[in-house]
Short mmCIF file of C-alpha atoms in Angstrom, two decimals:
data_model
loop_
_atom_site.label_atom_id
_atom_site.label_comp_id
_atom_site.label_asym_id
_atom_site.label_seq_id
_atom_site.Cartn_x
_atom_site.Cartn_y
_atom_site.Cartn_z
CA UNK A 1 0.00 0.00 0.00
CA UNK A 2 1.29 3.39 -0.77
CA UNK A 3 0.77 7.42 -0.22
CA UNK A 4 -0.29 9.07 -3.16
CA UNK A 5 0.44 12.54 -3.65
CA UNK A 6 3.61 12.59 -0.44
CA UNK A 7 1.35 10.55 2.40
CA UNK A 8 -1.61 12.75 1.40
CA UNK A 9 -4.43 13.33 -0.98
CA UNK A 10 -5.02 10.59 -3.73
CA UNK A 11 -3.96 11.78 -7.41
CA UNK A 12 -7.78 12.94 -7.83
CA UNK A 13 -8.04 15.97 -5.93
CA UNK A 14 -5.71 19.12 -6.55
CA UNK A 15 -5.08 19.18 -2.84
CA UNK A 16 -2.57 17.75 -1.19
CA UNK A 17 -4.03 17.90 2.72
CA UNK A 18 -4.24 15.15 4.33
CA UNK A 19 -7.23 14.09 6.01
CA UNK A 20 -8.55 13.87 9.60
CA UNK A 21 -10.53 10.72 9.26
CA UNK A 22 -12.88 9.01 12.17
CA UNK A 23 -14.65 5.61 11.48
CA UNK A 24 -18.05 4.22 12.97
CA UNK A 25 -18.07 0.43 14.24
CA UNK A 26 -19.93 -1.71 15.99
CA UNK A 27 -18.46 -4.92 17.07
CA UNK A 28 -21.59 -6.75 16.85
CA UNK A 29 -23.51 -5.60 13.76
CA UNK A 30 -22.55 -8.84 11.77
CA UNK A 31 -24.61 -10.49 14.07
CA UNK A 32 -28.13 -9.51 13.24
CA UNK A 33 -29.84 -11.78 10.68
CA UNK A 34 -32.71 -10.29 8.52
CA UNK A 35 -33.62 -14.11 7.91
CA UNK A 36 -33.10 -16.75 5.87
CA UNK A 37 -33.08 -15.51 1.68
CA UNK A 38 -33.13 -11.93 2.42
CA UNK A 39 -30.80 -10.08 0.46
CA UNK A 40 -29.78 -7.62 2.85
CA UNK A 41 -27.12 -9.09 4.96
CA UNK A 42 -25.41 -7.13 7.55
CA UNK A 43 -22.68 -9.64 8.23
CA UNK A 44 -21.20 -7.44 4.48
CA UNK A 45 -20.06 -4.88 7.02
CA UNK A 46 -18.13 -7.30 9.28
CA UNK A 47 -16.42 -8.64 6.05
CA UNK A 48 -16.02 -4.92 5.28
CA UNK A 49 -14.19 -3.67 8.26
CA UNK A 50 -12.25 -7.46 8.32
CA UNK A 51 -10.54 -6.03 5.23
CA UNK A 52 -10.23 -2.76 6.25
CA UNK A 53 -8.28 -3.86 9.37
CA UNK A 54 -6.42 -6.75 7.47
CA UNK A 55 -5.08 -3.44 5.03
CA UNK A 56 -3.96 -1.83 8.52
CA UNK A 57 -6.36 1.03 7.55
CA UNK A 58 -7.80 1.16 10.91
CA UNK A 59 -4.11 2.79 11.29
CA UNK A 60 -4.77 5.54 9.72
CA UNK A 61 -8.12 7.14 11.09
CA UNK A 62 -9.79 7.61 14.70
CA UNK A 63 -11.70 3.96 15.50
CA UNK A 64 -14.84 4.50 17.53
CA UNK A 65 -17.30 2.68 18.49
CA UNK A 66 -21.17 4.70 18.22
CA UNK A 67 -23.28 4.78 21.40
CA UNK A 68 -26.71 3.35 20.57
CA UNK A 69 -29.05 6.44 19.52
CA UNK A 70 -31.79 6.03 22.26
CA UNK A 71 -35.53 6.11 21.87
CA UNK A 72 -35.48 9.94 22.00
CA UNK A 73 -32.58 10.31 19.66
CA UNK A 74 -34.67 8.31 16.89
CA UNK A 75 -37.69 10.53 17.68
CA UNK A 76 -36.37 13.31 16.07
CA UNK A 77 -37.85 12.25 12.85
CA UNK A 78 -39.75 9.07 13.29
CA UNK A 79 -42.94 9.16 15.01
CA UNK A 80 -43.96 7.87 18.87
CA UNK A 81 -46.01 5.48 18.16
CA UNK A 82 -43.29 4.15 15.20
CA UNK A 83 -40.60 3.90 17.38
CA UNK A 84 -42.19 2.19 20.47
CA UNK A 85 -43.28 -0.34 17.50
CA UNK A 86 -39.90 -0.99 16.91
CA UNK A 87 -38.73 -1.16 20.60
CA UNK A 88 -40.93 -3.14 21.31
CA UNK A 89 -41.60 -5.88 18.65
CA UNK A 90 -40.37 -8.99 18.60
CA UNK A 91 -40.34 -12.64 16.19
CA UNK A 92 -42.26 -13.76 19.35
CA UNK A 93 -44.52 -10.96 19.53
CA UNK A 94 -45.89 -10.28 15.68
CA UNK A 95 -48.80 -13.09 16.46
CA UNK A 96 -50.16 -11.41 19.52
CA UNK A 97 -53.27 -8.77 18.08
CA UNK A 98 -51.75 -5.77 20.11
CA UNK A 99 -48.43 -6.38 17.44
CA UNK A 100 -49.96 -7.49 14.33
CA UNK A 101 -52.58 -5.18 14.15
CA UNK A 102 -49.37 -2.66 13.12
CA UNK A 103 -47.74 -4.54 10.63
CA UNK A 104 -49.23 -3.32 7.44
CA UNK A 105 -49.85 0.29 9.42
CA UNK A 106 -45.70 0.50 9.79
CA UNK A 107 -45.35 -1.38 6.32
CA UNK A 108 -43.17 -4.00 8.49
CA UNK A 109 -43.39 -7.85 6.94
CA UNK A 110 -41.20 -9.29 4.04
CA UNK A 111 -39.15 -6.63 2.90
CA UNK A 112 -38.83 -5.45 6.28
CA UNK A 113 -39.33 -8.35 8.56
CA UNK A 114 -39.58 -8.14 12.19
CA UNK A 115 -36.05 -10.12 13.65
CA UNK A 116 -33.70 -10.74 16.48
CA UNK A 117 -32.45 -7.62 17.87
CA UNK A 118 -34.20 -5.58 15.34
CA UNK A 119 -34.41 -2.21 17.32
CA UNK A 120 -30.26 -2.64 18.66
CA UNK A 121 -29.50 -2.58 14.45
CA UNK A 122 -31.59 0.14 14.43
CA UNK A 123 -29.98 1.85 17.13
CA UNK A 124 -26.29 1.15 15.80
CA UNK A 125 -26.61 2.45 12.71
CA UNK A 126 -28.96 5.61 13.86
CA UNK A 127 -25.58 6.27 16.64
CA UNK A 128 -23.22 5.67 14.32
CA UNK A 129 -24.43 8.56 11.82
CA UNK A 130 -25.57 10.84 14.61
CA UNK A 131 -21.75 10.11 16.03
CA UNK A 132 -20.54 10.87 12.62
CA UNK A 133 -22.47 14.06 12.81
CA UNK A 134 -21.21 15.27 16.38
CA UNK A 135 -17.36 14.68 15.37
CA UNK A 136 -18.07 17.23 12.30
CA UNK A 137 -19.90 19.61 14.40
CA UNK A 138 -16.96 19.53 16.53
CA UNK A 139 -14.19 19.87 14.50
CA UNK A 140 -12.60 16.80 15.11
CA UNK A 141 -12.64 15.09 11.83
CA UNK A 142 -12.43 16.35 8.27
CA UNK A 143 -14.23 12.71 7.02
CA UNK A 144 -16.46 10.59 8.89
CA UNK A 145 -17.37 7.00 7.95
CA UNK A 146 -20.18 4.84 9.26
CA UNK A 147 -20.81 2.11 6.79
CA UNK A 148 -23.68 0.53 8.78
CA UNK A 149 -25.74 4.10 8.07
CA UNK A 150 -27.20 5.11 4.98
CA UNK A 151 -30.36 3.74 5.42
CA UNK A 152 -32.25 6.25 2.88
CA UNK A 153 -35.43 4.63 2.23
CA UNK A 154 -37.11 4.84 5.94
CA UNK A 155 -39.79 6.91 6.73
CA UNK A 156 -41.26 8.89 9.49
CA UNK A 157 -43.63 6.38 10.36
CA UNK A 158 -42.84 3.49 8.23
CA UNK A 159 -39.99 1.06 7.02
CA UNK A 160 -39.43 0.71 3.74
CA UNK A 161 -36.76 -0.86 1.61
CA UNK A 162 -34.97 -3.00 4.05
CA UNK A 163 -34.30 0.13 6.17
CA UNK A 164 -36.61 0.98 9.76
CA UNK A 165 -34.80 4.10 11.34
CA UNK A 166 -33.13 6.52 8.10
CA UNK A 167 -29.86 7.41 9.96
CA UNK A 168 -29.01 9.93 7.55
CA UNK A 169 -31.92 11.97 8.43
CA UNK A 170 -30.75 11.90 11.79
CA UNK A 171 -27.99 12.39 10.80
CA UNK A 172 -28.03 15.75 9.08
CA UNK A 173 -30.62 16.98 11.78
CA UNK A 174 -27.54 16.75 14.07
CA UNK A 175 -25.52 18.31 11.44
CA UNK A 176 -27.94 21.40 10.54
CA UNK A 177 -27.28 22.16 14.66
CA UNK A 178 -23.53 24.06 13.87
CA UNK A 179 -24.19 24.06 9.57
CA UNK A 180 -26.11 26.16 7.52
CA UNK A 181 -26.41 24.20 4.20
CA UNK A 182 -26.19 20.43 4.14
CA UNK A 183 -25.56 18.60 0.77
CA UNK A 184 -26.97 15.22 0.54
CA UNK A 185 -25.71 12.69 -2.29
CA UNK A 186 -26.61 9.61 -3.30
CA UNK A 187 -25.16 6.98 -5.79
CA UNK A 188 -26.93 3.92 -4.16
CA UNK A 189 -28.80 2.42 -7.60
CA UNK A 190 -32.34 2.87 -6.28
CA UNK A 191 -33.81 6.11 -5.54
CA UNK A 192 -33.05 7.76 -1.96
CA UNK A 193 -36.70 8.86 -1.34
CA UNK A 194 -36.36 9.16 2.77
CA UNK A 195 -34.14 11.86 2.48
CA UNK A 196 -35.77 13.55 -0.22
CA UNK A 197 -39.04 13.62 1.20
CA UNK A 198 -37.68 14.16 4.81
CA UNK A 199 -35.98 17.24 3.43
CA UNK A 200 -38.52 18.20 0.21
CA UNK A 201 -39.51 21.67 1.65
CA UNK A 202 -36.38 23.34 2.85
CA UNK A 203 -33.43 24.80 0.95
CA UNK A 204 -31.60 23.94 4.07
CA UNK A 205 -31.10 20.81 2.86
CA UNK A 206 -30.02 19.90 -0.92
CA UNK A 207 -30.84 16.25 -2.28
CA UNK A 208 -28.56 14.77 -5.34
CA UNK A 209 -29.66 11.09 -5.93
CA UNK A 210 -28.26 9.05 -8.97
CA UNK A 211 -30.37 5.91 -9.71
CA UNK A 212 -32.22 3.77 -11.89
CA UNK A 213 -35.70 4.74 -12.89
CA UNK A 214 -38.51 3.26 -14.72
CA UNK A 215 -40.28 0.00 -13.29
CA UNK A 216 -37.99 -0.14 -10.81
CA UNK A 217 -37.99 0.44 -6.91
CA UNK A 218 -39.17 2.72 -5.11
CA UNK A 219 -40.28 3.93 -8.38
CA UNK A 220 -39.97 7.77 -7.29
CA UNK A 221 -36.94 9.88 -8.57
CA UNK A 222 -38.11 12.26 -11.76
CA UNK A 223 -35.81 14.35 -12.73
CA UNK A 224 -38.73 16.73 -12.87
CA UNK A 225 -39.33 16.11 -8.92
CA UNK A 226 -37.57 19.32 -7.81
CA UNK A 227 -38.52 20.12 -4.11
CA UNK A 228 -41.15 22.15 -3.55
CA UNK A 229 -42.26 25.41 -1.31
CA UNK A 230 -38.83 26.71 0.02
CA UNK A 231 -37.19 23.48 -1.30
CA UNK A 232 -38.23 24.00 -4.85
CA UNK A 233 -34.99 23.35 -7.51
CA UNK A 234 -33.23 22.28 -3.95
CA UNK A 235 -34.21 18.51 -4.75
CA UNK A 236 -31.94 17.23 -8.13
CA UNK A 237 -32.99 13.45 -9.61
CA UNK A 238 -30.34 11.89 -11.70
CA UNK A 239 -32.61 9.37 -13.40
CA UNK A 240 -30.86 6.39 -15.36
CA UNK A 241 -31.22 3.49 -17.21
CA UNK A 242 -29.57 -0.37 -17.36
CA UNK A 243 -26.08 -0.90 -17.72
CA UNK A 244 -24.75 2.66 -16.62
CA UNK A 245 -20.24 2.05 -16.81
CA UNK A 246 -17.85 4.28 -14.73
CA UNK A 247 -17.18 6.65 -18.18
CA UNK A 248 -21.41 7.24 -18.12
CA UNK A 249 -21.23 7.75 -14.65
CA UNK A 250 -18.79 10.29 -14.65
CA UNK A 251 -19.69 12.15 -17.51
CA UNK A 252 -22.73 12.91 -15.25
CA UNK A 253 -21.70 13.09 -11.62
CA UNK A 254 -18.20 15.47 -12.08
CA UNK A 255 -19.97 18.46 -13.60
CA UNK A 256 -23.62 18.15 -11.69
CA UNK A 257 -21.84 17.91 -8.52
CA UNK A 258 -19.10 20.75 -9.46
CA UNK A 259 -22.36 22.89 -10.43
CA UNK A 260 -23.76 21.94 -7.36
CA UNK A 261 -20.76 22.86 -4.92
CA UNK A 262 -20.37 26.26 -6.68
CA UNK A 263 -24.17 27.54 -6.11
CA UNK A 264 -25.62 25.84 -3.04
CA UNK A 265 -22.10 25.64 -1.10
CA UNK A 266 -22.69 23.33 1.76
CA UNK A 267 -20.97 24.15 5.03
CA UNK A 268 -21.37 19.97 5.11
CA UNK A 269 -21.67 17.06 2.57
CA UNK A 270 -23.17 13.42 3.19
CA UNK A 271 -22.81 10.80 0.75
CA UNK A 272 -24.69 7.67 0.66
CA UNK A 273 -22.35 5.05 -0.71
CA UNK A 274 -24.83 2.45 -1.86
CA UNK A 275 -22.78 -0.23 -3.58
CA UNK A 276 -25.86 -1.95 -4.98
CA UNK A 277 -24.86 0.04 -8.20
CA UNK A 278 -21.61 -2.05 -8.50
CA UNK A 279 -21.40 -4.31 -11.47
CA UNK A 280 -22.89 -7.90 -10.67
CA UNK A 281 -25.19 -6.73 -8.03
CA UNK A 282 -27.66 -9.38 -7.02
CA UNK A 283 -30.89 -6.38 -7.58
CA UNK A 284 -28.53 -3.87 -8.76
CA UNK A 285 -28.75 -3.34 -12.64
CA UNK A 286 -25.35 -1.11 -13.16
CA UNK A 287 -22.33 -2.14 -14.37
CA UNK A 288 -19.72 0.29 -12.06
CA UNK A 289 -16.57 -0.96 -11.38
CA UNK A 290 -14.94 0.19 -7.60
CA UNK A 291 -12.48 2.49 -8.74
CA UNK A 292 -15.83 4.39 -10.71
CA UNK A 293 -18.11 4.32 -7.73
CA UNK A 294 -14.89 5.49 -5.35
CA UNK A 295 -14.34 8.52 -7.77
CA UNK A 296 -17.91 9.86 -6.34
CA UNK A 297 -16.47 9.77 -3.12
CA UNK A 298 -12.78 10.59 -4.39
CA UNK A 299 -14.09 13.84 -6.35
CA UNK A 300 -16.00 15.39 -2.95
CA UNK A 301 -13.27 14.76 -1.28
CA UNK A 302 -11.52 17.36 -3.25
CA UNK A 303 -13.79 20.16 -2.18
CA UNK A 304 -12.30 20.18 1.78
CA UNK A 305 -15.67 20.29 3.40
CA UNK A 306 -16.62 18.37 6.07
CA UNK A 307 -17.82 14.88 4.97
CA UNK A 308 -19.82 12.05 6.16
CA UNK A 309 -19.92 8.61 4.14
CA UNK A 310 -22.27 5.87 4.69
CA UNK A 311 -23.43 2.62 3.44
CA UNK A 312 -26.58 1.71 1.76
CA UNK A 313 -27.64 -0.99 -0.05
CA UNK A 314 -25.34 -3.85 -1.60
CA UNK A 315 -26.38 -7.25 -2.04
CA UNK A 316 -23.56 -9.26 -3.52
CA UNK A 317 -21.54 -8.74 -0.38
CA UNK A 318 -17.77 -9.87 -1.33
CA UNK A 319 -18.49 -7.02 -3.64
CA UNK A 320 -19.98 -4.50 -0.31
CA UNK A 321 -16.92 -5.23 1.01
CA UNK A 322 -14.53 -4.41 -1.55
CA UNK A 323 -15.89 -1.41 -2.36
CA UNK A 324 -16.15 0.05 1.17
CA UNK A 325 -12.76 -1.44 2.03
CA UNK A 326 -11.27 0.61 -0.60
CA UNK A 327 -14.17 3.57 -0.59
CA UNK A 328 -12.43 3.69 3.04
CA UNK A 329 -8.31 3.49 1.45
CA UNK A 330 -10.01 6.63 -0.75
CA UNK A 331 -11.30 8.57 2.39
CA UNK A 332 -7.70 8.52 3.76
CA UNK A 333 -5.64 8.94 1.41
CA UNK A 334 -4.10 6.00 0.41
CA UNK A 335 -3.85 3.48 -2.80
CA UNK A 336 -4.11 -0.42 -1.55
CA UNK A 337 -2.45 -3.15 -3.16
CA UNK A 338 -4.66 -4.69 -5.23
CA UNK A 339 -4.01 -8.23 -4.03
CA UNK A 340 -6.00 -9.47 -0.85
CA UNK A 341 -3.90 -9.77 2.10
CA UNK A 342 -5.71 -13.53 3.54
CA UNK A 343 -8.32 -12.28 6.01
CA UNK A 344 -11.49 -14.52 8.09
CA UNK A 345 -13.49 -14.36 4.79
CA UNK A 346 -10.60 -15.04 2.04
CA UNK A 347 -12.97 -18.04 0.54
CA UNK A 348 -15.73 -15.12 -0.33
CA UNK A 349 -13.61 -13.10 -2.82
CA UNK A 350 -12.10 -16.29 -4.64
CA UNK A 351 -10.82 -17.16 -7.34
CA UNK A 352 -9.53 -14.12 -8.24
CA UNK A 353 -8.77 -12.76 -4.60
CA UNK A 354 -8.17 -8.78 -5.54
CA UNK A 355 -9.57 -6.01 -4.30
CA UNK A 356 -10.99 -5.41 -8.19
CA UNK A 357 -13.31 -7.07 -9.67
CA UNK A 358 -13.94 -5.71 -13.98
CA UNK A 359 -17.29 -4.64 -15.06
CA UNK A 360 -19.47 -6.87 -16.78
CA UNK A 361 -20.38 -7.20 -20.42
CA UNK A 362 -23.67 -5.34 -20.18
CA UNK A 363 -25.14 -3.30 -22.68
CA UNK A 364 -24.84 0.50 -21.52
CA UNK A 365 -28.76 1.55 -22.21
CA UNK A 366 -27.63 5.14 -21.64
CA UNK A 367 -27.61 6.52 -24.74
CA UNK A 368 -25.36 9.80 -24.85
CA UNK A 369 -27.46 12.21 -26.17
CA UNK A 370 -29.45 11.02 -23.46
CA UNK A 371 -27.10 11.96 -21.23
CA UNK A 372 -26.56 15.32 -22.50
CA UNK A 373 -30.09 15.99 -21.96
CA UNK A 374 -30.01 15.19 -18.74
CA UNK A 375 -27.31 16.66 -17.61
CA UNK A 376 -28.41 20.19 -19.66
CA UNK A 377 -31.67 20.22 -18.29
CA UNK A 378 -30.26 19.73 -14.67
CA UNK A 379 -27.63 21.73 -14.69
CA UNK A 380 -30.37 24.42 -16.09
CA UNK A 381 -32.22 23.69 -12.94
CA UNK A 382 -29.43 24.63 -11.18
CA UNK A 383 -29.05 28.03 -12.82
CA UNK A 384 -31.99 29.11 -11.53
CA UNK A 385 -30.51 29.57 -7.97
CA UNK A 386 -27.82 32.80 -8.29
CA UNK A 387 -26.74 32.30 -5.25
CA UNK A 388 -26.51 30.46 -1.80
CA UNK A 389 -29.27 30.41 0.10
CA UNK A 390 -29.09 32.36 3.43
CA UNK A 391 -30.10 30.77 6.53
CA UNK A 392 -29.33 32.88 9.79
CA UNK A 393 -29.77 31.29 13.09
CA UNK A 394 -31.87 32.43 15.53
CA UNK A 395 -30.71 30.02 18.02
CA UNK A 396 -27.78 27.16 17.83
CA UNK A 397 -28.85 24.22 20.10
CA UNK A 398 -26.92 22.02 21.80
CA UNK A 399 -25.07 20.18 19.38
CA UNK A 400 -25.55 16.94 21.09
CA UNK A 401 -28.51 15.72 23.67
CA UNK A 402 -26.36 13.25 25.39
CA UNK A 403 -23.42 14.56 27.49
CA UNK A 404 -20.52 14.45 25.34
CA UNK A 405 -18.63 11.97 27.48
CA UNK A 406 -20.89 9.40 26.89
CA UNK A 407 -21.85 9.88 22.93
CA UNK A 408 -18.98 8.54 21.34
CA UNK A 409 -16.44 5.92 22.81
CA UNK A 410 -13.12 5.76 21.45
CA UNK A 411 -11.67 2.25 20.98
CA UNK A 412 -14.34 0.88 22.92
CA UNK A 413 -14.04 3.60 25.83
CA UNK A 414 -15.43 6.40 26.81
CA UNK A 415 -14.12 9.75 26.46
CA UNK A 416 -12.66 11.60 29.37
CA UNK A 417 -15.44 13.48 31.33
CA UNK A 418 -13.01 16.56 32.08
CA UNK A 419 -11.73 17.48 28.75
CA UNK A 420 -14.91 16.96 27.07
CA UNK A 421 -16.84 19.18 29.44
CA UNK A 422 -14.53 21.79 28.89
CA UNK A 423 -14.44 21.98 25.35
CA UNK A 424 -17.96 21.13 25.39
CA UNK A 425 -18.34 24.59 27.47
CA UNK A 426 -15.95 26.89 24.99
CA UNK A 427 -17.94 25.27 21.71
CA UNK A 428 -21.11 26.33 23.53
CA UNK A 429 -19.77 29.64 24.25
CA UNK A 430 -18.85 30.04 20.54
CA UNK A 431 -21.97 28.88 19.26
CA UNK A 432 -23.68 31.32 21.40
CA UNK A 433 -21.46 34.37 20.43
CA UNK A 434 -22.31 33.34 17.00
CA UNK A 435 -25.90 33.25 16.96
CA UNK A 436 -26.31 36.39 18.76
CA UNK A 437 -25.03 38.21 15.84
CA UNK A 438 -27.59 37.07 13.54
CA UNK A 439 -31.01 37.90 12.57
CA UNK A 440 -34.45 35.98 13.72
CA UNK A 441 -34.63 32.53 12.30
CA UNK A 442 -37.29 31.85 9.87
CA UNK A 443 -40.44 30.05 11.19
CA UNK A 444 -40.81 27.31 8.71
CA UNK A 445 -37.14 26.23 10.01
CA UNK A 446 -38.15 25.47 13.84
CA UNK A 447 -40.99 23.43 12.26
CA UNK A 448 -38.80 21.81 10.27
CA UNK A 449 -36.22 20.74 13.16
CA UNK A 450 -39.54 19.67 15.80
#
């Protein structure tokens, strides 16, 4: 493995900084078991991280491990009665009337079956984006990685798509506490909808989803679906077609996102690595090597704002785990051999055992005047905002609701009380100072944040 660029940057960006970069774990999320035939698998992340230890990247970034977002934390976009649902179900518990009677009400059953543990998944992948969230606010990481989040389909009061609790909802809520304009991208092959809707409205928030659309799930995503009210033109749809390759891809993603960054320009970026556009996908229908879906990731890097990447969907998982093992080489900075080093799950990626797997041999249904029209008409959309939307605070609240020493734990411990509570202090101080010099808040933004 090597340093690109002197121990810094990869060759993509013009920088040459090297990054502050803090990673989301848990220990125990390879242990929860949708059931037997479901595609989504969270034991992909295990074999994820596996690799990214077995490359020593662990090395190179801040490890932690999230604290569990609590009922209260999750209640900041889902519903009550949704959330006490999920606490509270159980495989045991979906036959008795008081349960089942909410199935079909919280669109929980085969897609989104009640399991073991259900609500503890939920609650490590909710922690690990809200974690994610807090180190940004803070200022103690440039990157932050939690590749059991990106759960973009859930919605306020219903699951949907294999995801319960959307973590990156909560997640930006935590980061609109400190930022003013939070970009949210998506390159996960289906549509993120959650987001989208959760964040339709407001120009606080801008949505940029890449996907495939037509008869094809969720079946939202029109590229004429442009936010409305205060969000409207703050809502972009990338809609594509079968067979999309990493020159496509490109051709698209570099100059909406360059547009993007120039006339909204976010004070934060999220990007929801769904890897269920990869080539070979079991319900994926793209044909993306690594290297192309890392250059979404490789390409906002560039920019030097804060970042948060997640996971998403991903379904042939010695494939998940490739990508985000290397997705995570990209985030700090370094170029991994392309040869395995032998790890628990070496049978999974044989018989080639690399890192890389080439693209299929599928036809590219994205014709390229198609392309052009897309990307004209959307990067016409984006003309129509001159400039950055201004968003004064009225107040800044607490960035966190937990006390700081006990939201994140660093290498499985928690941080020390006295340090924390003083910094905690001078960022509140700051935050204060700050918001005092601005103008009243808009009422349509507290409603937005209840």
């Amino acid at each position: 493995m090597e340093d690109s660029a002197g121990g810094a940057s990869l060759p993509s960006g013009p920088d040459a900084k090297k990054r502050r970069v803090t990673y989301f774990y848990e220990p125990t999320i390879g242990d929860y078991y949708y059931g037997q035939g479901h595609p989504m698998k969270p034991h992909r992340i295990r074999m994820a991280h596996n690799l990214i230890v077995h490359y020593s990247l662990h090395r190179r970034m801040e490890i932690n491990r999230p604290f569990p977002a609590g009922p209260a934390d999750i209640r900041r976009f889902h519903t009550d009665e949704y959330v006490d649902f999920l606490n509270s179900v159980s495989p045991e518990s979906i036959s008795d009337p008081t349960y089942s009677r909410h199935l079909k009400r919280f669109n929980v059953g085969e897609d989104c079956p009640v399991f073991d543990g259900l609500f503890g998944f939920c609650q490590a992948s909710a922690g690990g984006s809200i974690g994610a969230a807090v180190k940004l606010n803070r200022g103690d990481a440039d990157i932050a990685i939690n590749w059991a989040g990106g759960l973009h389909h859930a919605k306020k009061s219903e699951a949907s798509g294999f995801c319960y609790v959307n973590d990156i909802v909560l997640g930006i809520l935590e980061l609109l506490k400190v930022h003013r304009r939070v970009l949210y991208v998506d390159i996960d092959v289906h549509h993120g909808d959650g987001v989208e809707e959760a964040f339709y409205t407001t120009d606080r928030v801008m949505t940029v989803s890449f996907h495939k659309f037509g008869d094809f799930f969720p079946g939202t995503g029109h590229i004429r679906d442009v936010g409305v009210g205060n969000g409207k033109h703050y809502a972009l749809n990338v809609p594509l077609n079968d067979g999309m390759d990493d020159e496509s891809f490109r051709g698209l993603f570099q100059p909406i996102i360059q547009k993007v960054m120039e006339v909204y320009q976010p004070d934060a970026v999220v990007l929801q690595c769904g890897a269920d556009s990869l080539s070979g996908d079991r319900l994926g229908c793209f044909n993306l090597s690594v290297k192309g879906h890392a250059d979404c990731l490789r390409f906002l890097r560039s920019f030097n704002v804060p970042l948060m990447v997640l996971g998403g969907g991903g379904y042939t998982i010695r494939n998940v785990a490739r990508c985000w093992c290397y997705e995570t080489a990209v985030a700090v900075g370094v170029e991994p051999d392309n040869k395995l080093p032998y790890n628990e799950y070496y049978e999974y990626f044989g018989p080639d055992y690399t890192l890389h797997v080439a693209p299929g041999n599928m036809e590219n249904l994205n014709a390229p005047r198609d392309m052009e029209k897309i990307r004209n008409t959307l990067l016409e959309q984006l003309s129509k905002l001159s400039h950055a939307p201004s968003v004064p605070f009225q107040t800044t609240p607490s960035t966190i609701q937990a006390p700081e020493e006990k939201r994140i734990w660093i290498n499985g411990q928690n941080l020390a009380y006295g340090m924390v509570t003083i910094m905690s202090q001078i960022l509140k101080m700051m935050r204060k100072l700050y918001a005092d010099s601005q103008v009243l808040m808009q009422n349509r933004l507290q409603q937005m944040l209840k």
